Amino acid sequence: MKKRHWVSIFGCCFAAIFSLSGAVSNKNDIQKTLYAKNTQVEIVSSTDHVLAKFWKKKNLPLPMEAADHVMVRRLYLDLTGRLPTVDEAKKYCASQDPKKQSRLAAKLVYSSEFARFWTMRFCDILRVKSEFPINLWPNAVYAYERRIYDFLSRKESCDDFFYSLLTASGSNFRVAEVNFYRAGANKTPEGIAQNVMLTLFGIRFEELSKVKQKEIAEFFSGVRFKATKEWKEEIVFHDYLPERVLTLPNGSTVTIPAGADSRKYFAEYAVYGKGKKLMAEAMVNRVWFWIFGKGLAETPDALNRKQSIPREIQRVLSGNFLRRKCSFQRLCLDIVTTAAYRAASVQHDQTAMSKAFAAYPVRRLEAEVLSDAIRDLTGTPWKYSSVIPEPFTYLPPEMRTIQIADGSINDSFLILFGRPARDSGFLAERKNNITAKQRLFLFNSGSIFRKLSRIAAYHQLRKMSVKEQIDTLYWLFYSRPPTAAEKSIIMKKYKEYPDRQKWHFYQDIAWILVNSAEFLHQH
């Protein structure tokens, strides 16, 4: 016990060495040798030209380009929610193709892994959760989640997808889209309108005038919910109402004939008509937030508030989005090939450049992504089960954490690392900041330490020399080889281990790497 305690003390100190700043203390050296290339980002697209103009206005230089090993890790994590394999990372870093960044991005956004990972993100904002306060119940959760996955995997346009949600009627078990109306604690017209405005337009309903709130809510005043004799099944439909004249969000009026479904008139305006531009801007802001950890608007779920950078960037991206028939994949591809995304996370004037998206924002990995990363590295699955007694659910061990459909299925790790409860649909519900409690957990978790003991069992490590094993561990955790300074420190420590303790070496190194800022953060 005392020996393991000594290793823990050594590990805490050693982990501090291998932080995001690497084993070098001078920031300029870091930029030149580890995380950035010695070249500035190219200005290529229309979005890049707007960014360059903005940076020039702020007296900021063009950012340095991210290093290849940083970029390959960044792309896989942002687009598929997993670390690249050693072979994938090495292949990218060795490639001399000048277009390899855009080619890899295109490959990933059209992959099934992309659809699966981004289903999780849409489930967050669409409140896919079986228990209180949403109460979709398990059958509906899985139907709804599958519909979201189909939208992404079949490359359905965003406007068609949102139209299907807004106009759906039927059983929540058989018509998955009607769960959009059920996924809310407040099922009054005002409560439904609140969810609609947030989801489609990124607008906080409560910040609109009382008159505007009432006008929008009228479009959903005919929505009804009817229980059936099947367990937890509910029918969503639009009731018969007399002829009405309703006011759209832009102030124009529309006559709704007697018995007509007023939701369809709102949907026509919102996703195919004059509201489409605002819907596109909201989607751009949301995707930008998912990729950078902060939106173009200062408050990610409030486009009606102040913008953090010029709205022209949002207009250019949303214009491209509309011209490309609201293709979600093309929007993601546009954003991950911008100069802002290609920038290194470390720059000369770090604070000012980070605020202007001239430095890629460093942020902690999402809870589910971190969980899956530890699973992939150690080969040991996490065990998840639902607290819902009807039915009590065990998830199969081969299921990845990002695939958990139900927001009610959680554990202490996911809660600690900020997985959203999916109660509100706000982007800010997810917490990706590192906390002292998380640090203490990672430093002291016996379960993670035991999982990391499986590292030594990797078949590809067994026949390697110690130096080759260290190289492989770095590629596994960081998608890069160790620097000369890092390898020197590790080899020195390895030689200090008594022969009977050398089997602990790989577990200790893996534990140190998993506790480092470079592993825990997207950078």
XYZ file of C-alpha atoms in Angstrom:
523
model
C 0.000 0.000 0.000
C 2.828 2.372 0.880
C 4.550 1.664 -2.422
C 1.419 2.433 -4.411
C 0.963 5.638 -2.381
C 4.517 6.672 -3.335
C 3.717 6.029 -6.976
C 0.593 8.175 -6.631
C 2.622 11.059 -5.217
C 5.173 10.678 -8.022
C 2.354 10.485 -10.520
C 0.714 13.715 -9.361
C 3.990 15.580 -9.746
C 4.812 13.878 -13.037
C 1.360 14.619 -14.437
C 1.958 18.290 -13.770
C 5.002 18.135 -16.070
C 2.955 16.749 -18.959
C 0.342 19.452 -19.078
C -0.973 21.163 -22.186
C 2.261 23.134 -22.251
C 4.218 19.908 -22.634
C 7.639 19.395 -21.110
C 8.875 22.826 -22.181
C 8.318 25.938 -20.128
C 8.805 28.646 -22.741
C 5.574 29.449 -24.574
C 7.246 30.390 -27.839
C 9.064 27.047 -27.836
C 5.743 25.294 -27.378
C 4.290 27.064 -30.381
C 7.285 26.165 -32.545
C 7.922 22.605 -31.416
C 4.763 20.963 -30.165
C 1.312 22.361 -30.910
C 1.748 24.718 -33.853
C 3.475 24.840 -37.208
C 5.755 27.736 -38.095
C 3.320 28.880 -40.790
C 0.225 31.046 -40.572
C -3.186 29.761 -41.596
C -4.155 30.251 -45.219
C -7.082 32.516 -46.037
C -9.135 30.550 -48.532
C -12.918 30.684 -48.153
C -15.341 33.585 -47.958
C -15.622 32.951 -44.208
C -11.826 33.128 -43.904
C -11.794 36.552 -45.581
C -14.364 37.861 -43.085
C -12.321 36.432 -40.209
C -9.074 37.915 -41.558
C -10.712 41.327 -41.882
C -11.982 41.070 -38.304
C -8.552 40.040 -36.973
C -6.896 42.920 -38.823
C -9.396 45.348 -37.295
C -8.460 44.012 -33.869
C -4.731 44.413 -34.701
C -4.244 40.660 -34.431
C -1.866 38.727 -36.703
C -3.022 35.743 -38.706
C -2.911 32.759 -36.329
C -0.299 30.056 -36.524
C -1.527 26.796 -38.009
C -2.143 23.809 -35.713
C 0.372 20.973 -35.883
C -0.640 17.867 -37.805
C -0.931 15.654 -34.720
C -3.138 18.292 -33.088
C -5.354 18.555 -36.161
C -5.929 14.830 -36.641
C -6.869 14.438 -32.970
C -9.070 17.534 -33.133
C -10.978 16.348 -36.191
C -11.674 12.860 -34.867
C -12.811 14.145 -31.471
C -14.981 16.969 -32.831
C -16.585 14.991 -35.651
C -16.781 11.416 -34.356
C -16.320 11.733 -30.599
C -13.328 9.405 -30.424
C -9.545 9.510 -30.472
C -7.867 8.512 -33.729
C -6.158 5.142 -33.706
C -2.366 5.026 -33.804
C -2.450 4.069 -37.481
C -4.925 6.845 -38.347
C -2.858 9.477 -36.559
C 0.450 8.312 -38.048
C -0.986 8.138 -41.565
C -2.286 11.710 -41.332
C 0.952 13.089 -39.884
C 3.066 11.344 -42.524
C 0.923 12.517 -45.443
C 2.330 15.271 -47.661
C -1.060 16.019 -49.240
C -1.668 19.795 -48.899
C -5.421 19.127 -48.786
C -5.307 16.370 -46.183
C -7.169 18.409 -43.560
C -10.190 19.069 -45.771
C -10.115 15.518 -47.168
C -10.153 13.930 -43.724
C -12.886 16.323 -42.567
C -15.048 15.359 -45.564
C -14.465 11.658 -44.925
C -15.516 11.994 -41.288
C -18.643 14.153 -41.717
C -20.110 11.611 -44.130
C -19.333 8.624 -41.902
C -21.694 6.575 -39.724
C -19.551 7.534 -36.713
C -20.380 11.191 -37.353
C -24.117 10.418 -37.443
C -23.891 8.477 -34.187
C -21.907 11.119 -32.303
C -23.977 14.077 -33.486
C -27.172 12.217 -32.627
C -26.037 12.603 -29.023
C -25.721 16.360 -29.491
C -29.150 16.710 -31.074
C -30.621 14.561 -28.303
C -29.323 17.174 -25.842
C -31.163 20.078 -27.443
C -34.286 18.019 -28.259
C -34.553 16.854 -24.629
C -34.483 13.108 -25.276
C -35.111 11.794 -21.781
C -37.508 9.258 -20.303
C -37.885 10.520 -16.745
C -38.900 13.676 -14.866
C -39.382 16.434 -15.861
C -39.592 15.400 -19.542
C -41.238 11.970 -19.128
C -40.963 10.623 -22.664
C -40.691 7.063 -21.261
C -38.293 4.446 -22.691
C -40.239 3.286 -25.773
C -40.624 6.851 -27.005
C -37.010 7.719 -26.168
C -35.636 5.013 -28.420
C -38.044 5.820 -31.251
C -37.162 9.517 -31.061
C -33.419 8.910 -30.844
C -33.580 6.598 -33.844
C -35.407 9.283 -35.848
C -32.644 11.767 -35.063
C -30.000 9.246 -36.089
C -31.864 8.591 -39.360
C -31.931 12.338 -40.071
C -28.135 12.474 -39.804
C -27.253 9.128 -41.377
C -29.587 9.616 -44.358
C -28.285 13.175 -44.852
C -31.794 14.619 -44.650
C -31.883 18.411 -44.895
C -32.343 20.359 -41.663
C -35.434 22.180 -42.925
C -37.194 18.914 -43.823
C -36.267 17.425 -40.467
C -37.589 20.389 -38.488
C -40.745 20.516 -40.598
C -41.413 16.869 -39.758
C -41.070 17.654 -36.044
C -43.355 20.680 -36.141
C -46.187 19.044 -38.094
C -46.210 15.496 -36.700
C -49.337 13.804 -35.333
C -49.922 10.300 -34.049
C -48.676 7.820 -31.448
C -45.473 8.697 -29.653
C -44.381 5.064 -30.095
C -45.136 4.850 -33.814
C -44.591 8.403 -35.062
C -41.281 9.338 -33.474
C -41.478 13.024 -34.445
C -44.454 13.739 -32.129
C -42.083 13.351 -29.195
C -40.875 16.848 -30.033
C -44.146 18.050 -28.467
C -43.995 15.614 -25.589
C -40.373 16.434 -24.705
C -41.159 19.294 -22.392
C -42.315 19.771 -18.825
C -44.775 22.487 -19.867
C -47.243 21.247 -22.490
C -49.321 24.411 -22.632
C -49.268 26.438 -25.890
C -46.796 28.795 -24.217
C -44.559 25.923 -23.115
C -44.579 24.400 -26.598
C -43.874 27.772 -28.205
C -40.947 28.251 -25.831
C -39.365 24.993 -27.010
C -40.074 25.780 -30.668
C -38.458 29.221 -30.555
C -35.395 27.899 -28.740
C -34.910 24.859 -30.989
C -35.560 26.535 -34.333
C -34.380 30.086 -33.818
C -32.082 30.028 -30.764
C -34.332 32.607 -29.129
C -35.329 32.654 -25.475
C -39.088 32.903 -25.413
C -39.218 34.744 -22.098
C -37.195 37.602 -23.564
C -39.860 38.353 -26.185
C -42.629 40.830 -25.450
C -45.825 39.474 -23.871
C -47.715 40.312 -27.056
C -45.235 38.411 -29.220
C -45.328 35.425 -26.854
C -49.101 35.255 -27.075
C -49.082 35.539 -30.882
C -46.624 32.659 -31.297
C -48.343 30.463 -28.705
C -51.617 30.743 -30.651
C -50.163 28.583 -33.434
C -49.910 25.714 -30.922
C -53.164 26.260 -29.055
C -54.766 23.337 -30.896
C -52.160 20.731 -29.854
C -53.740 17.972 -27.780
C -52.426 14.891 -25.959
C -54.535 11.764 -25.526
C -53.582 8.628 -23.596
C -54.320 5.145 -24.948
C -54.687 1.776 -23.238
C -51.133 0.823 -24.165
C -48.535 1.429 -21.448
C -47.258 5.026 -21.592
C -48.498 5.551 -25.155
C -49.914 8.964 -26.018
C -51.476 10.377 -29.165
C -50.493 13.893 -30.236
C -52.928 15.635 -32.565
C -54.298 19.039 -33.562
C -57.839 19.731 -32.443
C -60.590 21.268 -34.613
C -60.640 25.064 -34.168
C -62.687 27.774 -35.933
C -61.182 30.071 -38.533
C -58.524 32.357 -37.076
C -56.169 35.140 -38.158
C -52.759 34.639 -36.524
C -49.599 36.756 -36.489
C -46.262 35.247 -37.478
C -43.016 36.214 -35.684
C -42.116 38.705 -38.436
C -45.400 40.582 -37.914
C -47.256 39.367 -41.012
C -50.640 37.701 -40.597
C -52.026 34.445 -41.952
C -55.605 33.183 -42.090
C -56.048 29.659 -40.714
C -59.212 28.003 -42.149
C -61.595 26.234 -39.777
C -60.279 22.788 -38.846
C -56.826 23.410 -40.365
C -53.627 22.576 -38.490
C -52.089 25.946 -37.625
C -48.720 24.299 -36.888
C -48.238 23.718 -40.618
C -48.587 27.421 -41.338
C -45.990 28.224 -38.707
C -43.697 25.475 -40.034
C -44.003 26.755 -43.612
C -42.919 30.187 -42.401
C -40.153 28.910 -40.085
C -38.316 26.400 -42.282
C -39.374 27.136 -45.869
C -40.468 30.773 -45.776
C -39.239 34.086 -44.400
C -38.166 32.590 -41.068
C -35.721 30.256 -42.774
C -32.879 32.759 -42.641
C -33.155 33.050 -38.855
C -33.384 29.261 -38.548
C -30.158 28.980 -40.574
C -28.351 31.552 -38.404
C -29.405 29.675 -35.282
C -28.095 26.407 -36.690
C -24.771 28.035 -37.613
C -24.393 29.437 -34.117
C -25.271 26.084 -32.561
C -22.810 24.079 -34.680
C -20.116 26.694 -34.096
C -20.711 26.269 -30.357
C -20.503 22.478 -30.580
C -17.213 22.669 -32.482
C -15.495 25.526 -30.648
C -17.075 25.293 -27.207
C -18.518 28.791 -27.542
C -20.928 30.329 -30.006
C -20.807 33.332 -32.290
C -23.359 34.942 -29.986
C -22.165 35.774 -26.472
C -24.979 33.650 -25.045
C -25.185 30.461 -27.155
C -28.947 30.027 -26.739
C -29.894 33.664 -27.268
C -29.381 35.039 -30.775
C -31.503 38.018 -29.788
C -28.677 39.157 -27.513
C -25.252 40.657 -28.245
C -22.895 38.984 -30.747
C -19.342 38.264 -29.582
C -17.901 38.717 -33.101
C -19.293 40.369 -36.259
C -22.617 38.932 -37.442
C -21.189 38.960 -40.972
C -19.440 35.638 -40.234
C -22.783 34.143 -39.277
C -24.430 35.576 -42.380
C -21.796 34.113 -44.716
C -22.034 30.653 -43.177
C -25.832 30.683 -43.012
C -25.994 31.899 -46.633
C -23.854 28.953 -47.705
C -26.015 26.664 -45.578
C -29.188 27.836 -47.334
C -27.655 27.626 -50.805
C -26.635 24.037 -50.096
C -30.223 23.066 -49.268
C -29.677 23.112 -45.501
C -27.197 20.230 -45.537
C -26.032 19.688 -41.982
C -22.913 17.809 -43.098
C -21.870 20.625 -45.442
C -22.337 23.166 -42.664
C -20.064 21.185 -40.341
C -17.540 20.802 -43.146
C -17.599 24.555 -43.822
C -16.851 25.310 -40.163
C -14.060 22.745 -39.623
C -12.205 23.991 -42.694
C -12.219 27.658 -41.644
C -9.039 29.487 -40.699
C -10.385 29.707 -37.132
C -10.593 25.924 -36.864
C -7.184 25.366 -38.478
C -5.546 27.712 -35.972
C -3.350 26.381 -33.189
C -4.613 26.563 -29.612
C -1.475 28.442 -28.538
C -0.756 31.865 -30.040
C 1.400 34.900 -29.310
C -1.386 36.986 -27.740
C -3.352 34.080 -26.309
C -6.179 35.893 -24.503
C -7.035 38.427 -27.198
C -6.750 35.900 -30.008
C -8.878 33.328 -28.216
C -11.697 35.850 -27.797
C -11.571 36.571 -31.534
C -11.429 32.865 -32.553
C -7.866 33.402 -33.773
C -6.773 30.673 -31.339
C -8.644 27.396 -31.087
C -10.407 27.417 -27.677
C -9.044 24.796 -25.285
C -11.798 22.946 -23.417
C -12.225 19.707 -21.528
C -13.501 16.656 -23.409
C -17.221 16.041 -23.119
C -18.190 13.535 -20.422
C -19.280 10.805 -22.840
C -16.237 11.319 -25.081
C -13.867 11.083 -22.120
C -15.648 7.954 -20.935
C -15.295 6.323 -24.361
C -11.656 7.397 -24.661
C -10.802 5.623 -21.407
C -12.805 2.615 -22.590
C -10.969 2.468 -25.941
C -7.545 2.835 -24.349
C -8.100 0.229 -21.645
C -10.439 -2.167 -23.438
C -12.760 -2.226 -20.412
C -16.375 -1.112 -20.872
C -18.397 0.961 -18.444
C -21.613 -0.513 -17.076
C -24.815 1.493 -17.413
C -28.328 0.706 -16.296
C -31.463 2.772 -15.957
C -33.156 3.650 -12.688
C -36.517 3.299 -14.353
C -38.382 0.342 -12.859
C -40.641 -0.142 -15.857
C -38.688 -1.666 -17.485
C -35.382 -1.850 -15.628
C -32.767 -1.510 -18.373
C -29.218 -2.831 -18.667
C -27.245 -1.498 -21.608
C -25.053 -3.973 -23.503
C -21.343 -3.703 -22.635
C -20.374 -3.131 -26.280
C -22.461 0.071 -26.422
C -20.398 3.254 -26.434
C -21.270 5.990 -23.952
C -22.093 8.451 -26.754
C -24.785 5.980 -27.876
C -26.803 6.199 -24.665
C -30.149 7.416 -25.986
C -31.834 8.194 -22.692
C -30.774 11.290 -20.795
C -32.092 9.639 -17.610
C -29.434 6.911 -17.791
C -26.434 8.294 -15.982
C -23.720 7.420 -13.512
C -21.498 9.299 -11.091
C -18.729 9.740 -13.698
C -21.016 11.319 -16.316
C -22.695 13.542 -13.737
C -19.338 14.670 -12.329
C -18.022 15.507 -15.801
C -21.038 17.577 -16.818
C -23.319 15.429 -18.979
C -26.498 17.522 -19.376
C -29.724 16.480 -17.695
C -31.593 17.352 -20.952
C -34.290 19.193 -19.045
C -34.195 22.539 -20.863
C -32.633 22.035 -24.299
C -30.103 24.793 -23.575
C -26.579 24.285 -24.903
C -25.264 25.717 -21.641
C -26.752 22.762 -19.751
C -23.627 20.764 -20.636
C -20.575 21.664 -18.510
C -17.167 21.172 -20.149
C -14.982 23.029 -17.676
C -12.446 21.162 -15.544
C -13.121 21.287 -11.793
C -11.217 20.441 -8.625
C -13.581 17.531 -7.936
C -12.854 16.059 -11.367
C -9.117 16.381 -10.771
C -9.384 14.653 -7.405
C -11.492 11.886 -8.920
C -9.007 11.208 -11.728
C -6.038 11.291 -9.347
C -7.679 8.966 -6.828
C -10.117 6.738 -8.719
C -9.309 3.111 -8.037
C -11.598 1.952 -10.844
C -9.789 4.035 -13.483
C -6.390 2.973 -12.124
C -7.454 -0.673 -12.386
C -8.743 -0.111 -15.923
C -5.379 1.350 -16.889
C -3.651 -1.831 -15.740
C -5.010 -3.361 -18.945
C -2.685 -1.137 -20.973
C 0.235 -3.469 -20.303
C -1.763 -6.313 -21.860
C -1.905 -4.601 -25.281
C -0.634 -7.251 -27.668
C 1.230 -4.669 -29.779
C 3.242 -3.538 -26.737
C 4.502 -6.966 -25.688
C 7.130 -7.401 -28.393
C 8.398 -3.817 -28.320
C 11.401 -2.300 -26.623
C 10.755 0.110 -23.753
C 11.392 3.122 -26.003
C 8.973 1.784 -28.616
C 6.368 1.168 -25.917
C 6.672 4.751 -24.717
C 6.242 5.983 -28.302
C 3.122 3.846 -28.733
C 1.582 5.061 -25.469
C 2.041 8.657 -26.580
C 0.418 7.936 -29.925
C -2.477 6.237 -28.127
C -3.123 9.084 -25.705
C -1.887 12.180 -27.572
C -1.771 11.147 -31.255
C 1.887 12.138 -31.342
C 5.325 10.781 -30.395
C 6.973 11.983 -27.190
C 9.459 14.818 -27.409
C 13.088 14.095 -26.629
C 12.710 15.786 -23.227
C 9.628 13.736 -22.357
C 11.233 10.450 -23.391
C 14.359 11.285 -21.403
C 12.360 11.915 -18.226
C 10.328 8.715 -18.631
C 13.332 6.522 -19.370
C 15.125 7.929 -16.327
C 12.135 7.087 -14.139
C 11.845 3.616 -15.687
C 15.434 2.795 -14.743
C 14.703 3.862 -11.154
C 11.954 1.242 -10.828
C 13.094 -1.922 -8.993
C 12.966 -4.945 -11.303
C 10.119 -6.481 -9.346
C 8.111 -3.253 -9.784
C 8.707 -2.675 -13.505
C 5.369 -4.285 -14.383
C 3.762 -1.257 -12.675
C 5.536 1.109 -15.059
C 2.996 1.000 -17.902
C 0.060 1.388 -15.571
C 1.715 4.344 -13.867
C 2.632 6.042 -17.149
C -0.888 5.508 -18.504
C -2.322 6.954 -15.292
C -0.057 9.990 -15.625
C -1.003 10.516 -19.270
C -4.735 10.215 -18.592
C -4.410 12.864 -15.868
C -2.580 15.325 -18.118
C -4.222 18.436 -19.502
C -3.157 17.435 -23.006
C -5.261 14.278 -22.805
C -8.242 15.715 -20.919
C -8.681 18.714 -23.198
C -9.669 19.251 -26.784
C -7.017 21.548 -28.187
